[in-house]
mmCIF file with all atom_site columns, C-alpha atoms in Angstrom:
data_model
loop_
_atom_site.group_PDB
_atom_site.id
_atom_site.type_symbol
_atom_site.label_atom_id
_atom_site.label_alt_id
_atom_site.label_comp_id
_atom_site.label_asym_id
_atom_site.label_entity_id
_atom_site.label_seq_id
_atom_site.pdbx_PDB_ins_code
_atom_site.Cartn_x
_atom_site.Cartn_y
_atom_site.Cartn_z
_atom_site.occupancy
_atom_site.B_iso_or_equiv
_atom_site.pdbx_formal_charge
_atom_site.auth_seq_id
_atom_site.auth_comp_id
_atom_site.auth_asym_id
_atom_site.auth_atom_id
_atom_site.pdbx_PDB_model_num
ATOM 1   C CA . MET A 1 1   ? -52.412 78.197  143.902 1.00 0.00 ? 1   MET A CA 1
ATOM 2   C CA . LYS A 1 2   ? -55.541 77.059  145.445 1.00 0.00 ? 2   LYS A CA 1
ATOM 3   C CA . LEU A 1 3   ? -58.082 79.538  145.033 1.00 0.00 ? 3   LEU A CA 1
ATOM 4   C CA . THR A 1 4   ? -61.524 80.536  146.473 1.00 0.00 ? 4   THR A CA 1
ATOM 5   C CA . ILE A 1 5   ? -63.766 82.446  144.535 1.00 0.00 ? 5   ILE A CA 1
ATOM 6   C CA . VAL A 1 6   ? -66.460 84.055  145.573 1.00 0.00 ? 6   VAL A CA 1
ATOM 7   C CA . ALA A 1 7   ? -69.682 85.036  143.542 1.00 0.00 ? 7   ALA A CA 1
ATOM 8   C CA . ALA A 1 8   ? -68.266 82.747  140.607 1.00 0.00 ? 8   ALA A CA 1
ATOM 9   C CA . THR A 1 9   ? -71.427 82.626  138.571 1.00 0.00 ? 9   THR A CA 1
ATOM 10  C CA . GLY A 1 10  ? -71.823 86.702  138.335 1.00 0.00 ? 10  GLY A CA 1
ATOM 11  C CA . GLY A 1 11  ? -69.735 88.263  135.298 1.00 0.00 ? 11  GLY A CA 1
ATOM 12  C CA . ILE A 1 12  ? -66.430 88.733  136.463 1.00 0.00 ? 12  ILE A CA 1
ATOM 13  C CA . GLY A 1 13  ? -66.708 85.529  138.688 1.00 0.00 ? 13  GLY A CA 1
ATOM 14  C CA . ARG A 1 14  ? -67.334 83.624  135.900 1.00 0.00 ? 14  ARG A CA 1
ATOM 15  C CA . GLN A 1 15  ? -64.082 85.102  134.123 1.00 0.00 ? 15  GLN A CA 1
ATOM 16  C CA . LEU A 1 16  ? -62.151 84.095  136.977 1.00 0.00 ? 16  LEU A CA 1
ATOM 17  C CA . LEU A 1 17  ? -63.216 80.405  137.699 1.00 0.00 ? 17  LEU A CA 1
ATOM 18  C CA . ALA A 1 18  ? -62.202 80.055  133.326 1.00 0.00 ? 18  ALA A CA 1
ATOM 19  C CA . GLN A 1 19  ? -59.149 81.849  133.947 1.00 0.00 ? 19  GLN A CA 1
ATOM 20  C CA . SER A 1 20  ? -58.375 80.621  136.788 1.00 0.00 ? 20  SER A CA 1
ATOM 21  C CA . LEU A 1 21  ? -59.011 76.589  135.995 1.00 0.00 ? 21  LEU A CA 1
ATOM 22  C CA . ALA A 1 22  ? -56.707 77.556  132.552 1.00 0.00 ? 22  ALA A CA 1
ATOM 23  C CA . ALA A 1 23  ? -54.141 77.820  134.119 1.00 0.00 ? 23  ALA A CA 1
ATOM 24  C CA . GLY A 1 24  ? -53.882 75.418  136.489 1.00 0.00 ? 24  GLY A CA 1
ATOM 25  C CA . HIS A 1 25  ? -55.050 76.526  139.829 1.00 0.00 ? 25  HIS A CA 1
ATOM 26  C CA . GLU A 1 26  ? -57.138 74.333  142.066 1.00 0.00 ? 26  GLU A CA 1
ATOM 27  C CA . VAL A 1 27  ? -61.045 76.125  142.945 1.00 0.00 ? 27  VAL A CA 1
ATOM 28  C CA . THR A 1 28  ? -63.476 76.381  145.477 1.00 0.00 ? 28  THR A CA 1
ATOM 29  C CA . ALA A 1 29  ? -66.541 78.268  144.137 1.00 0.00 ? 29  ALA A CA 1
ATOM 30  C CA . VAL A 1 30  ? -68.859 80.083  146.575 1.00 0.00 ? 30  VAL A CA 1
ATOM 31  C CA . VAL A 1 31  ? -71.978 80.722  144.777 1.00 0.00 ? 31  VAL A CA 1
ATOM 32  C CA . ARG A 1 32  ? -75.475 81.095  145.850 1.00 0.00 ? 32  ARG A CA 1
ATOM 33  C CA . ASN A 1 33  ? -76.571 78.172  143.985 1.00 0.00 ? 33  ASN A CA 1
ATOM 34  C CA . PRO A 1 34  ? -74.634 75.251  142.566 1.00 0.00 ? 34  PRO A CA 1
ATOM 35  C CA . SER A 1 35  ? -76.294 74.262  139.783 1.00 0.00 ? 35  SER A CA 1
ATOM 36  C CA . ARG A 1 36  ? -75.717 77.438  138.137 1.00 0.00 ? 36  ARG A CA 1
ATOM 37  C CA . LEU A 1 37  ? -72.095 76.478  137.365 1.00 0.00 ? 37  LEU A CA 1
ATOM 38  C CA . ASP A 1 38  ? -71.235 75.093  133.959 1.00 0.00 ? 38  ASP A CA 1
ATOM 39  C CA . VAL A 1 39  ? -67.572 73.640  134.812 1.00 0.00 ? 39  VAL A CA 1
ATOM 40  C CA . ASP A 1 40  ? -67.035 70.773  137.591 1.00 0.00 ? 40  ASP A CA 1
ATOM 41  C CA . VAL A 1 41  ? -65.257 72.281  140.725 1.00 0.00 ? 41  VAL A CA 1
ATOM 42  C CA . LYS A 1 42  ? -65.883 72.232  144.131 1.00 0.00 ? 42  LYS A CA 1
ATOM 43  C CA . ALA A 1 43  ? -68.753 74.073  145.025 1.00 0.00 ? 43  ALA A CA 1
ATOM 44  C CA . VAL A 1 44  ? -69.775 75.907  148.438 1.00 0.00 ? 44  VAL A CA 1
ATOM 45  C CA . ALA A 1 45  ? -73.362 76.821  148.776 1.00 0.00 ? 45  ALA A CA 1
ATOM 46  C CA . VAL A 1 46  ? -73.623 80.232  150.524 1.00 0.00 ? 46  VAL A CA 1
ATOM 47  C CA . ASP A 1 47  ? -76.093 82.952  150.182 1.00 0.00 ? 47  ASP A CA 1
ATOM 48  C CA . LEU A 1 48  ? -74.271 85.938  151.036 1.00 0.00 ? 48  LEU A CA 1
ATOM 49  C CA . SER A 1 49  ? -77.168 88.730  150.850 1.00 0.00 ? 49  SER A CA 1
ATOM 50  C CA . ASP A 1 50  ? -78.353 86.663  153.875 1.00 0.00 ? 50  ASP A CA 1
ATOM 51  C CA . VAL A 1 51  ? -75.227 85.519  156.133 1.00 0.00 ? 51  VAL A CA 1
ATOM 52  C CA . ASN A 1 52  ? -77.028 84.682  159.699 1.00 0.00 ? 52  ASN A CA 1
ATOM 53  C CA . GLY A 1 53  ? -75.925 80.981  160.021 1.00 0.00 ? 53  GLY A CA 1
ATOM 54  C CA . GLN A 1 54  ? -73.360 80.654  157.028 1.00 0.00 ? 54  GLN A CA 1
ATOM 55  C CA . SER A 1 55  ? -70.395 81.642  158.547 1.00 0.00 ? 55  SER A CA 1
ATOM 56  C CA . GLU A 1 56  ? -69.231 77.543  158.621 1.00 0.00 ? 56  GLU A CA 1
ATOM 57  C CA . ALA A 1 57  ? -69.765 77.263  155.049 1.00 0.00 ? 57  ALA A CA 1
ATOM 58  C CA . LEU A 1 58  ? -67.785 80.794  154.244 1.00 0.00 ? 58  LEU A CA 1
ATOM 59  C CA . ARG A 1 59  ? -64.664 79.249  156.592 1.00 0.00 ? 59  ARG A CA 1
ATOM 60  C CA . SER A 1 60  ? -65.043 75.447  155.018 1.00 0.00 ? 60  SER A CA 1
ATOM 61  C CA . ALA A 1 61  ? -64.713 77.333  151.889 1.00 0.00 ? 61  ALA A CA 1
ATOM 62  C CA . VAL A 1 62  ? -61.942 79.928  152.462 1.00 0.00 ? 62  VAL A CA 1
ATOM 63  C CA . GLN A 1 63  ? -59.626 77.256  154.732 1.00 0.00 ? 63  GLN A CA 1
ATOM 64  C CA . GLY A 1 64  ? -56.411 76.488  153.031 1.00 0.00 ? 64  GLY A CA 1
ATOM 65  C CA . ALA A 1 65  ? -56.994 78.982  150.095 1.00 0.00 ? 65  ALA A CA 1
ATOM 66  C CA . ASP A 1 66  ? -53.784 81.044  148.792 1.00 0.00 ? 66  ASP A CA 1
ATOM 67  C CA . ALA A 1 67  ? -55.834 83.928  148.024 1.00 0.00 ? 67  ALA A CA 1
ATOM 68  C CA . VAL A 1 68  ? -59.833 84.274  147.721 1.00 0.00 ? 68  VAL A CA 1
ATOM 69  C CA . LEU A 1 69  ? -60.547 86.511  144.856 1.00 0.00 ? 69  LEU A CA 1
ATOM 70  C CA . SER A 1 70  ? -64.296 88.460  145.384 1.00 0.00 ? 70  SER A CA 1
ATOM 71  C CA . GLY A 1 71  ? -66.653 89.461  142.483 1.00 0.00 ? 71  GLY A CA 1
ATOM 72  C CA . LEU A 1 72  ? -69.361 90.067  144.658 1.00 0.00 ? 72  LEU A CA 1
ATOM 73  C CA . GLY A 1 73  ? -72.021 92.882  144.096 1.00 0.00 ? 73  GLY A CA 1
ATOM 74  C CA . ALA A 1 74  ? -75.727 94.258  144.160 1.00 0.00 ? 74  ALA A CA 1
ATOM 75  C CA . ARG A 1 75  ? -77.073 92.740  140.549 1.00 0.00 ? 75  ARG A CA 1
ATOM 76  C CA . THR A 1 76  ? -80.409 94.132  141.404 1.00 0.00 ? 76  THR A CA 1
ATOM 77  C CA . LYS A 1 77  ? -81.837 97.277  143.479 1.00 0.00 ? 77  LYS A CA 1
ATOM 78  C CA . THR A 1 78  ? -83.117 94.283  145.991 1.00 0.00 ? 78  THR A CA 1
ATOM 79  C CA . ASP A 1 79  ? -79.292 93.078  146.146 1.00 0.00 ? 79  ASP A CA 1
ATOM 80  C CA . TYR A 1 80  ? -78.277 96.615  147.342 1.00 0.00 ? 80  TYR A CA 1
ATOM 81  C CA . GLY A 1 81  ? -75.848 96.319  150.899 1.00 0.00 ? 81  GLY A CA 1
ATOM 82  C CA . VAL A 1 82  ? -74.625 92.344  149.957 1.00 0.00 ? 82  VAL A CA 1
ATOM 83  C CA . ALA A 1 83  ? -70.952 93.508  148.953 1.00 0.00 ? 83  ALA A CA 1
ATOM 84  C CA . THR A 1 84  ? -70.762 94.939  152.461 1.00 0.00 ? 84  THR A CA 1
ATOM 85  C CA . ARG A 1 85  ? -72.607 92.461  154.444 1.00 0.00 ? 85  ARG A CA 1
ATOM 86  C CA . GLY A 1 86  ? -71.072 89.504  152.351 1.00 0.00 ? 86  GLY A CA 1
ATOM 87  C CA . THR A 1 87  ? -67.485 91.175  152.566 1.00 0.00 ? 87  THR A CA 1
ATOM 88  C CA . ARG A 1 88  ? -67.310 91.357  155.856 1.00 0.00 ? 88  ARG A CA 1
ATOM 89  C CA . ALA A 1 89  ? -68.677 87.496  156.487 1.00 0.00 ? 89  ALA A CA 1
ATOM 90  C CA . LEU A 1 90  ? -66.013 86.680  154.221 1.00 0.00 ? 90  LEU A CA 1
ATOM 91  C CA . ILE A 1 91  ? -63.423 88.921  156.605 1.00 0.00 ? 91  ILE A CA 1
ATOM 92  C CA . GLU A 1 92  ? -64.512 87.012  159.317 1.00 0.00 ? 92  GLU A CA 1
ATOM 93  C CA . ALA A 1 93  ? -64.075 83.379  158.030 1.00 0.00 ? 93  ALA A CA 1
ATOM 94  C CA . MET A 1 94  ? -60.870 84.427  156.558 1.00 0.00 ? 94  MET A CA 1
ATOM 95  C CA . ASP A 1 95  ? -59.388 85.637  160.095 1.00 0.00 ? 95  ASP A CA 1
ATOM 96  C CA . ALA A 1 96  ? -60.663 82.442  161.615 1.00 0.00 ? 96  ALA A CA 1
ATOM 97  C CA . VAL A 1 97  ? -58.874 80.159  159.581 1.00 0.00 ? 97  VAL A CA 1
ATOM 98  C CA . GLY A 1 98  ? -56.047 82.072  159.064 1.00 0.00 ? 98  GLY A CA 1
ATOM 99  C CA . THR A 1 99  ? -55.934 82.785  155.150 1.00 0.00 ? 99  THR A CA 1
ATOM 100 C CA . LYS A 1 100 ? -54.744 86.080  154.683 1.00 0.00 ? 100 LYS A CA 1
ATOM 101 C CA . ARG A 1 101 ? -55.058 87.127  151.003 1.00 0.00 ? 101 ARG A CA 1
ATOM 102 C CA . LEU A 1 102 ? -57.913 88.955  149.317 1.00 0.00 ? 102 LEU A CA 1
ATOM 103 C CA . VAL A 1 103 ? -58.722 90.790  146.295 1.00 0.00 ? 103 VAL A CA 1
ATOM 104 C CA . VAL A 1 104 ? -61.899 92.526  145.571 1.00 0.00 ? 104 VAL A CA 1
ATOM 105 C CA . VAL A 1 105 ? -64.004 94.560  142.966 1.00 0.00 ? 105 VAL A CA 1
ATOM 106 C CA . SER A 1 106 ? -65.228 97.859  143.346 1.00 0.00 ? 106 SER A CA 1
ATOM 107 C CA . ALA A 1 107 ? -66.003 100.721 141.126 1.00 0.00 ? 107 ALA A CA 1
ATOM 108 C CA . ALA A 1 108 ? -63.947 103.228 139.640 1.00 0.00 ? 108 ALA A CA 1
ATOM 109 C CA . PRO A 1 109 ? -66.115 106.240 141.318 1.00 0.00 ? 109 PRO A CA 1
ATOM 110 C CA . ILE A 1 110 ? -65.452 105.116 144.661 1.00 0.00 ? 110 ILE A CA 1
ATOM 111 C CA . GLY A 1 111 ? -62.547 106.987 145.967 1.00 0.00 ? 111 GLY A CA 1
ATOM 112 C CA . THR A 1 112 ? -65.006 109.961 145.910 1.00 0.00 ? 112 THR A CA 1
ATOM 113 C CA . VAL A 1 113 ? -67.938 108.368 147.601 1.00 0.00 ? 113 VAL A CA 1
ATOM 114 C CA . ALA A 1 114 ? -68.534 109.090 151.148 1.00 0.00 ? 114 ALA A CA 1
ATOM 115 C CA . SER A 1 115 ? -68.371 106.066 153.446 1.00 0.00 ? 115 SER A CA 1
ATOM 116 C CA . PRO A 1 116 ? -68.683 105.698 157.407 1.00 0.00 ? 116 PRO A CA 1
ATOM 117 C CA . ALA A 1 117 ? -64.456 105.518 157.766 1.00 0.00 ? 117 ALA A CA 1
ATOM 118 C CA . ARG A 1 118 ? -64.472 108.335 154.789 1.00 0.00 ? 118 ARG A CA 1
ATOM 119 C CA . PRO A 1 119 ? -67.223 110.739 155.116 1.00 0.00 ? 119 PRO A CA 1
ATOM 120 C CA . ASN A 1 120 ? -64.829 113.891 153.366 1.00 0.00 ? 120 ASN A CA 1
ATOM 121 C CA . PRO A 1 121 ? -63.346 111.828 150.531 1.00 0.00 ? 121 PRO A CA 1
ATOM 122 C CA . PRO A 1 122 ? -61.789 113.863 147.711 1.00 0.00 ? 122 PRO A CA 1
ATOM 123 C CA . ARG A 1 123 ? -64.113 115.991 145.907 1.00 0.00 ? 123 ARG A CA 1
ATOM 124 C CA . TYR A 1 124 ? -62.678 114.676 142.490 1.00 0.00 ? 124 TYR A CA 1
ATOM 125 C CA . ASP A 1 125 ? -60.477 111.481 141.712 1.00 0.00 ? 125 ASP A CA 1
ATOM 126 C CA . GLU A 1 126 ? -57.061 113.440 140.477 1.00 0.00 ? 126 GLU A CA 1
ATOM 127 C CA . GLY A 1 127 ? -57.020 110.630 137.441 1.00 0.00 ? 127 GLY A CA 1
ATOM 128 C CA . ASP A 1 128 ? -60.122 111.648 136.152 1.00 0.00 ? 128 ASP A CA 1
ATOM 129 C CA . GLY A 1 129 ? -60.378 114.239 133.169 1.00 0.00 ? 129 GLY A CA 1
ATOM 130 C CA . PHE A 1 130 ? -62.760 117.301 132.589 1.00 0.00 ? 130 PHE A CA 1
ATOM 131 C CA . VAL A 1 131 ? -65.552 115.551 131.128 1.00 0.00 ? 131 VAL A CA 1
ATOM 132 C CA . MET A 1 132 ? -65.754 112.449 133.950 1.00 0.00 ? 132 MET A CA 1
ATOM 133 C CA . ARG A 1 133 ? -65.142 115.295 136.843 1.00 0.00 ? 133 ARG A CA 1
ATOM 134 C CA . HIS A 1 134 ? -68.146 116.908 136.057 1.00 0.00 ? 134 HIS A CA 1
ATOM 135 C CA . VAL A 1 135 ? -70.402 115.571 133.519 1.00 0.00 ? 135 VAL A CA 1
ATOM 136 C CA . LEU A 1 136 ? -69.863 111.326 133.452 1.00 0.00 ? 136 LEU A CA 1
ATOM 137 C CA . ASN A 1 137 ? -69.176 111.140 136.939 1.00 0.00 ? 137 ASN A CA 1
ATOM 138 C CA . PRO A 1 138 ? -71.939 113.177 138.784 1.00 0.00 ? 138 PRO A CA 1
ATOM 139 C CA . MET A 1 139 ? -74.433 111.509 136.441 1.00 0.00 ? 139 MET A CA 1
ATOM 140 C CA . VAL A 1 140 ? -73.796 107.883 137.270 1.00 0.00 ? 140 VAL A CA 1
ATOM 141 C CA . LYS A 1 141 ? -73.302 108.583 140.782 1.00 0.00 ? 141 LYS A CA 1
ATOM 142 C CA . ARG A 1 142 ? -77.400 109.881 141.151 1.00 0.00 ? 142 ARG A CA 1
ATOM 143 C CA . VAL A 1 143 ? -78.072 106.507 139.005 1.00 0.00 ? 143 VAL A CA 1
ATOM 144 C CA . LEU A 1 144 ? -75.991 104.325 141.038 1.00 0.00 ? 144 LEU A CA 1
ATOM 145 C CA . ARG A 1 145 ? -76.111 106.270 144.534 1.00 0.00 ? 145 ARG A CA 1
ATOM 146 C CA . ASP A 1 146 ? -77.055 103.372 146.984 1.00 0.00 ? 146 ASP A CA 1
ATOM 147 C CA . HIS A 1 147 ? -75.293 100.596 144.637 1.00 0.00 ? 147 HIS A CA 1
ATOM 148 C CA . TYR A 1 148 ? -71.994 102.822 145.104 1.00 0.00 ? 148 TYR A CA 1
ATOM 149 C CA . ALA A 1 149 ? -72.694 103.799 148.891 1.00 0.00 ? 149 ALA A CA 1
ATOM 150 C CA . ASP A 1 150 ? -72.859 99.497  148.973 1.00 0.00 ? 150 ASP A CA 1
ATOM 151 C CA . LEU A 1 151 ? -68.961 99.146  147.663 1.00 0.00 ? 151 LEU A CA 1
ATOM 152 C CA . ALA A 1 152 ? -67.606 102.642 149.284 1.00 0.00 ? 152 ALA A CA 1
ATOM 153 C CA . THR A 1 153 ? -68.447 100.578 152.612 1.00 0.00 ? 153 THR A CA 1
ATOM 154 C CA . MET A 1 154 ? -67.120 97.455  151.631 1.00 0.00 ? 154 MET A CA 1
ATOM 155 C CA . GLU A 1 155 ? -64.099 98.971  150.939 1.00 0.00 ? 155 GLU A CA 1
ATOM 156 C CA . ASP A 1 156 ? -64.083 100.542 154.389 1.00 0.00 ? 156 ASP A CA 1
ATOM 157 C CA . GLU A 1 157 ? -64.155 96.844  155.646 1.00 0.00 ? 157 GLU A CA 1
ATOM 158 C CA . VAL A 1 158 ? -61.824 95.551  153.354 1.00 0.00 ? 158 VAL A CA 1
ATOM 159 C CA . ARG A 1 159 ? -59.217 98.424  154.306 1.00 0.00 ? 159 ARG A CA 1
ATOM 160 C CA . ALA A 1 160 ? -59.548 97.964  158.578 1.00 0.00 ? 160 ALA A CA 1
ATOM 161 C CA . SER A 1 161 ? -59.124 94.364  157.871 1.00 0.00 ? 161 SER A CA 1
ATOM 162 C CA . ARG A 1 162 ? -56.089 92.387  158.502 1.00 0.00 ? 162 ARG A CA 1
ATOM 163 C CA . LEU A 1 163 ? -55.656 91.249  155.722 1.00 0.00 ? 163 LEU A CA 1
ATOM 164 C CA . ASP A 1 164 ? -53.542 91.475  152.699 1.00 0.00 ? 164 ASP A CA 1
ATOM 165 C CA . TRP A 1 165 ? -55.711 93.069  150.605 1.00 0.00 ? 165 TRP A CA 1
ATOM 166 C CA . THR A 1 166 ? -56.274 94.507  146.992 1.00 0.00 ? 166 THR A CA 1
ATOM 167 C CA . ILE A 1 167 ? -59.227 96.696  145.624 1.00 0.00 ? 167 ILE A CA 1
ATOM 168 C CA . ILE A 1 168 ? -59.526 96.535  142.207 1.00 0.00 ? 168 ILE A CA 1
ATOM 169 C CA . ARG A 1 169 ? -61.420 99.756  140.335 1.00 0.00 ? 169 ARG A CA 1
ATOM 170 C CA . PRO A 1 170 ? -62.964 99.165  137.328 1.00 0.00 ? 170 PRO A CA 1
ATOM 171 C CA . PRO A 1 171 ? -64.697 101.843 134.936 1.00 0.00 ? 171 PRO A CA 1
ATOM 172 C CA . GLN A 1 172 ? -67.704 100.809 133.010 1.00 0.00 ? 172 GLN A CA 1
ATOM 173 C CA . LEU A 1 173 ? -67.764 96.877  132.098 1.00 0.00 ? 173 LEU A CA 1
ATOM 174 C CA . THR A 1 174 ? -67.987 95.021  129.120 1.00 0.00 ? 174 THR A CA 1
ATOM 175 C CA . ASP A 1 175 ? -68.512 91.342  128.122 1.00 0.00 ? 175 ASP A CA 1
ATOM 176 C CA . LYS A 1 176 ? -65.476 92.040  124.940 1.00 0.00 ? 176 LYS A CA 1
ATOM 177 C CA . PRO A 1 177 ? -63.161 89.057  125.552 1.00 0.00 ? 177 PRO A CA 1
ATOM 178 C CA . LEU A 1 178 ? -59.778 89.519  127.092 1.00 0.00 ? 178 LEU A CA 1
ATOM 179 C CA . THR A 1 179 ? -57.096 91.309  125.867 1.00 0.00 ? 179 THR A CA 1
ATOM 180 C CA . GLY A 1 180 ? -54.240 91.466  128.486 1.00 0.00 ? 180 GLY A CA 1
ATOM 181 C CA . ALA A 1 181 ? -53.624 95.081  126.785 1.00 0.00 ? 181 ALA A CA 1
ATOM 182 C CA . TYR A 1 182 ? -55.058 97.836  129.426 1.00 0.00 ? 182 TYR A CA 1
ATOM 183 C CA . ARG A 1 183 ? -53.550 100.482 131.451 1.00 0.00 ? 183 ARG A CA 1
ATOM 184 C CA . THR A 1 184 ? -53.011 100.421 135.687 1.00 0.00 ? 184 THR A CA 1
ATOM 185 C CA . ALA A 1 185 ? -52.569 102.936 138.135 1.00 0.00 ? 185 ALA A CA 1
ATOM 186 C CA . TYR A 1 186 ? -52.433 102.492 141.981 1.00 0.00 ? 186 TYR A CA 1
ATOM 187 C CA . GLY A 1 187 ? -54.618 105.125 144.175 1.00 0.00 ? 187 GLY A CA 1
ATOM 188 C CA . GLN A 1 188 ? -56.256 107.194 141.762 1.00 0.00 ? 188 GLN A CA 1
ATOM 189 C CA . ASN A 1 189 ? -58.201 106.195 138.305 1.00 0.00 ? 189 ASN A CA 1
ATOM 190 C CA . LEU A 1 190 ? -56.610 106.637 134.990 1.00 0.00 ? 190 LEU A CA 1
ATOM 191 C CA . ARG A 1 191 ? -57.340 109.699 132.442 1.00 0.00 ? 191 ARG A CA 1
ATOM 192 C CA . GLY A 1 192 ? -59.647 108.889 129.467 1.00 0.00 ? 192 GLY A CA 1
ATOM 193 C CA . GLY A 1 193 ? -60.268 105.724 130.919 1.00 0.00 ? 193 GLY A CA 1
ATOM 194 C CA . THR A 1 194 ? -64.153 104.895 130.461 1.00 0.00 ? 194 THR A CA 1
ATOM 195 C CA . LYS A 1 195 ? -64.292 100.763 129.510 1.00 0.00 ? 195 LYS A CA 1
ATOM 196 C CA . ILE A 1 196 ? -62.897 97.616  130.748 1.00 0.00 ? 196 ILE A CA 1
ATOM 197 C CA . SER A 1 197 ? -64.082 93.812  129.817 1.00 0.00 ? 197 SER A CA 1
ATOM 198 C CA . ARG A 1 198 ? -65.223 91.658  133.046 1.00 0.00 ? 198 ARG A CA 1
ATOM 199 C CA . ALA A 1 199 ? -62.522 89.425  131.175 1.00 0.00 ? 199 ALA A CA 1
ATOM 200 C CA . ASP A 1 200 ? -59.516 91.733  131.843 1.00 0.00 ? 200 ASP A CA 1
ATOM 201 C CA . VAL A 1 201 ? -60.669 92.424  135.438 1.00 0.00 ? 201 VAL A CA 1
ATOM 202 C CA . ALA A 1 202 ? -60.262 88.945  136.056 1.00 0.00 ? 202 ALA A CA 1
ATOM 203 C CA . ASP A 1 203 ? -57.320 88.862  134.561 1.00 0.00 ? 203 ASP A CA 1
ATOM 204 C CA . LEU A 1 204 ? -55.629 91.904  136.652 1.00 0.00 ? 204 LEU A CA 1
ATOM 205 C CA . MET A 1 205 ? -57.279 90.264  139.833 1.00 0.00 ? 205 MET A CA 1
ATOM 206 C CA . LEU A 1 206 ? -55.130 87.003  139.391 1.00 0.00 ? 206 LEU A CA 1
ATOM 207 C CA . ARG A 1 207 ? -52.069 88.799  138.178 1.00 0.00 ? 207 ARG A CA 1
ATOM 208 C CA . SER A 1 208 ? -51.951 91.248  141.391 1.00 0.00 ? 208 SER A CA 1
ATOM 209 C CA . LEU A 1 209 ? -51.919 87.636  143.435 1.00 0.00 ? 209 LEU A CA 1
ATOM 210 C CA . THR A 1 210 ? -48.073 87.521  142.468 1.00 0.00 ? 210 THR A CA 1
ATOM 211 C CA . MET A 1 211 ? -47.741 91.379  142.181 1.00 0.00 ? 211 MET A CA 1
ATOM 212 C CA . PRO A 1 212 ? -45.987 92.204  145.693 1.00 0.00 ? 212 PRO A CA 1
ATOM 213 C CA . GLU A 1 213 ? -46.980 95.686  145.682 1.00 0.00 ? 213 GLU A CA 1
ATOM 214 C CA . SER A 1 214 ? -50.668 95.245  144.753 1.00 0.00 ? 214 SER A CA 1
ATOM 215 C CA . GLY A 1 215 ? -50.699 94.668  148.703 1.00 0.00 ? 215 GLY A CA 1
ATOM 216 C CA . HIS A 1 216 ? -52.796 97.085  150.827 1.00 0.00 ? 216 HIS A CA 1
ATOM 217 C CA . ALA A 1 217 ? -53.209 99.261  147.368 1.00 0.00 ? 217 ALA A CA 1
ATOM 218 C CA . VAL A 1 218 ? -56.412 99.845  145.414 1.00 0.00 ? 218 VAL A CA 1
ATOM 219 C CA . MET A 1 219 ? -55.603 99.359  141.707 1.00 0.00 ? 219 MET A CA 1
ATOM 220 C CA . ALA A 1 220 ? -57.766 101.214 138.728 1.00 0.00 ? 220 ALA A CA 1
ATOM 221 C CA . LEU A 1 221 ? -57.462 99.898  135.062 1.00 0.00 ? 221 LEU A CA 1
ATOM 222 C CA . ALA A 1 222 ? -58.793 100.745 131.954 1.00 0.00 ? 222 ALA A CA 1
ATOM 223 C CA . TYR A 1 223 ? -58.227 100.941 127.818 1.00 0.00 ? 223 TYR A CA 1
#
C-alpha cells in the first residue's frame, strides 16, 4: 500500500514508519523537521502546529495515498491544540485530493471528555472498572485536562468528516517492544487494560487498514 504517516518522528510515528517499511509499503513521512528521520523515505516538511500557508504541502503529502495514519498530538503544553488544528488541516487536504482512509490516535479517557460536538458525554466508559472510573481517570483528567480537550475536539473533526476513519484509543503508552498480543474492543475501553506499547498501537493502526469493521469506528486496545 501507499501510506502517508503524519508526525512520523514521534513515538508512535516512528513505530508506524518502521513497521510499514518492514511490510513493504511505500511511505511518505509528514514531519516538522525531516533531518530527524533516521530512514530513507520521501519526506514532506509541514509544521502542523502552525498550518497557515501549508495546505499545498499537505495536499502533496496525501495525494494518491491508500491511507493516512496520524500519530499527531501535543508533546508539550505549548503544543496544546495541535491535534485539532493539524487534523482539521489534514482532513481538508485529503478532501481536496480525494484520499479517503484516515486512522488517528486519541486516548482511552476521551469517551468521557466533553467537546463542542459532545457537550454531555457519558460519565463513565462502559469498559472501565471501579478503580479506573473513580481513581485513575479523574486524576489523569485533571493533570492532562488541556491535552484531552484537544484530543476530544480532534475526534469531533474526524467524526464530522466525509472520510473513512478509525479512531484508536490507547491507555498509558510504553516503549516496550511489539508483541501483537493485545486485546481490542469497539466503542469502549477494556476492563483492566491500563498499558500498551507504542509499537503495538502502530501494529493495530496498520492492521485496521484491512479490517472493514474498523471503518467509522472507535477502537480500544490494551494488554
